[in-house]
């Protein structure tokens, strides 16, 4: 027959594992409500699983620590892969599927590629002409062809953008993509030019 565990000893084992018991010791194989000392998580491991090392205490903190270990283990290879593709990382490795702030060494722009896309053969979206457009750059482009923006840039080159033609005064909604293709911005002026 197993010997009985002193409740004070059991509480000390739980505290050593980073858990503060919230109720009296219920027994070795019974879930024991505790609060994680690292965070504010409430967990309920059994005393037996903590004592034997099956669990280290707080499941949530354990998962977060495991994720950090995985990131650290893959950091060197990730940085080497990015540098091999012509990107210089400007911040620590965030994970393969997360946007990573880097400088593209060919064009010199700061871009945010995802590592899994670079490993799949992707490249710099700015060089490919598919990078997000800054509002100031977009406004300068439409003003250059004789349009006055009536609203903020919508953020994507394919979205309609309400503008007023400075030649005829008509309001239209061209896309920046069409303007860049040389289609102009005003349908009325385009019909008159025919």
XYZ file of C-alpha atoms in Angstrom:
194
model
C 0.000 0.000 0.000
C 1.454 3.399 -0.953
C 2.375 5.675 1.884
C 0.391 8.833 2.492
C 1.830 12.126 1.283
C 2.106 14.965 3.756
C -0.061 17.854 2.400
C 2.673 20.387 3.235
C 5.245 18.377 1.260
C 2.808 18.071 -1.655
C 2.234 21.851 -1.648
C 6.013 22.428 -1.599
C 6.453 20.114 -4.632
C 3.755 22.017 -6.515
C 5.340 25.390 -5.647
C 8.726 24.095 -6.818
C 7.044 23.270 -10.168
C 5.781 26.867 -10.392
C 2.224 26.256 -9.170
C 0.388 27.759 -6.212
C -2.298 25.400 -4.830
C -5.727 27.031 -4.534
C -7.278 24.300 -2.395
C -6.148 21.684 0.131
C -4.289 18.602 -1.113
C -6.948 16.294 -2.680
C -4.822 13.195 -3.214
C -2.107 11.998 -5.594
C -4.279 11.074 -8.573
C -6.931 13.803 -8.285
C -6.833 17.071 -10.242
C -5.557 19.824 -7.955
C -6.662 23.386 -8.747
C -3.614 25.627 -8.883
C -2.510 29.000 -10.240
C 0.584 29.246 -12.411
C 3.243 31.422 -10.779
C 4.660 32.510 -14.170
C 1.351 33.758 -15.528
C -2.220 34.046 -14.401
C -3.328 30.671 -15.730
C -5.488 28.350 -13.664
C -4.537 24.724 -14.168
C -5.433 21.424 -12.521
C -2.661 18.817 -12.838
C -2.495 15.847 -10.509
C 0.155 15.812 -7.809
C 1.345 12.416 -9.053
C 1.987 13.700 -12.600
C 3.946 16.723 -11.323
C 5.966 14.661 -8.834
C 6.867 11.996 -11.428
C 7.807 14.595 -14.064
C 5.078 13.643 -16.559
C 4.025 17.284 -16.552
C 6.070 20.301 -15.572
C 3.092 22.137 -14.159
C 1.339 24.743 -16.293
C 0.384 23.337 -19.710
C 0.009 26.796 -21.268
C 3.433 28.013 -20.143
C 4.921 24.663 -21.190
C 3.519 25.026 -24.710
C 4.814 28.583 -24.967
C 8.279 27.478 -23.816
C 8.253 24.607 -26.339
C 7.358 27.070 -29.099
C 10.255 29.312 -28.087
C 12.614 26.318 -28.135
C 11.428 25.392 -31.650
C 11.965 28.957 -32.871
C 15.436 29.060 -31.346
C 16.337 25.722 -32.917
C 15.288 26.869 -36.396
C 16.612 30.444 -36.140
C 20.072 29.845 -37.637
C 18.767 27.878 -40.615
C 15.994 30.437 -41.201
C 18.447 33.345 -41.225
C 20.765 31.430 -43.572
C 17.860 30.686 -45.939
C 16.804 34.353 -46.004
C 20.350 35.564 -46.608
C 20.767 32.957 -49.338
C 17.676 34.397 -51.057
C 19.081 37.939 -50.860
C 17.292 39.246 -47.748
C 18.924 40.649 -44.618
C 16.739 40.061 -41.517
C 16.108 43.226 -39.489
C 14.403 41.539 -36.531
C 14.520 38.143 -34.779
C 13.008 35.125 -36.536
C 9.221 35.133 -35.900
C 8.319 31.765 -37.472
C 8.021 30.394 -41.010
C 4.466 31.624 -41.641
C 4.789 35.090 -40.109
C 5.786 38.242 -41.990
C 9.483 38.909 -41.268
C 10.908 42.421 -41.580
C 13.944 42.240 -43.892
C 15.896 44.378 -46.327
C 16.071 43.040 -49.877
C 19.711 43.405 -50.867
C 18.958 43.790 -54.599
C 16.480 46.695 -54.446
C 17.381 47.985 -50.957
C 13.731 48.157 -49.817
C 12.445 47.031 -46.446
C 9.968 44.224 -47.133
C 8.077 41.652 -45.065
C 8.339 38.214 -46.730
C 7.260 34.965 -45.118
C 10.015 32.357 -44.823
C 7.882 29.494 -46.147
C 7.280 31.472 -49.371
C 10.973 32.231 -49.782
C 11.783 28.537 -49.283
C 9.176 27.696 -51.939
C 11.011 29.875 -54.452
C 9.308 33.208 -53.847
C 11.114 36.512 -53.953
C 10.782 40.204 -53.278
C 7.240 41.484 -53.827
C 8.575 45.014 -54.322
C 10.793 43.867 -57.214
C 7.865 41.880 -58.658
C 5.621 44.954 -58.478
C 3.237 43.335 -56.003
C 4.313 45.030 -52.778
C 1.803 47.126 -50.836
C 1.760 50.678 -52.167
C 2.312 53.583 -49.807
C -0.489 56.158 -49.850
C 1.869 59.066 -50.622
C 3.296 57.247 -53.655
C -0.194 56.401 -54.948
C -1.392 59.997 -54.546
C 1.641 61.300 -56.415
C 0.915 58.896 -59.299
C -2.707 59.992 -59.716
C -1.874 63.695 -59.406
C 0.777 63.245 -62.093
C -1.867 62.212 -64.660
C -4.249 65.024 -63.700
C -6.514 63.533 -61.017
C -7.407 64.863 -57.571
C -8.096 62.108 -54.972
C -11.419 62.602 -53.162
C -10.790 59.946 -50.504
C -7.783 58.214 -48.945
C -6.002 55.565 -51.007
C -7.941 52.275 -50.569
C -4.719 50.340 -49.994
C -4.840 47.941 -52.957
C -4.045 48.721 -56.582
C -7.143 46.823 -57.795
C -9.676 48.733 -55.681
C -11.625 51.660 -57.203
C -10.483 55.058 -55.956
C -12.791 58.092 -56.218
C -10.941 60.937 -57.949
C -11.871 64.165 -59.773
C -10.392 64.896 -63.189
C -8.606 68.260 -63.108
C -9.240 68.780 -66.874
C -13.021 68.206 -67.117
C -14.074 68.154 -63.452
C -15.855 64.767 -63.647
C -15.684 62.310 -60.773
C -14.620 58.758 -61.522
C -13.266 55.710 -59.744
C -10.242 54.343 -61.612
C -7.974 51.719 -60.117
C -4.305 52.466 -59.567
C -3.560 49.271 -61.465
C -5.293 50.636 -64.601
C -3.563 53.998 -64.239
C -0.195 52.244 -64.072
C -1.071 50.322 -67.245
C -1.489 53.624 -69.073
C -5.282 53.613 -69.310
C -5.568 57.108 -67.855
C -7.948 58.029 -65.115
C -10.889 59.822 -66.753
C -13.279 58.055 -69.131
C -14.791 61.341 -70.359
C -11.399 62.725 -71.389
C -10.498 59.392 -72.982
C -13.691 59.472 -75.130
C -13.055 63.090 -76.168
C -9.504 62.235 -77.250
C -10.782 59.598 -79.725
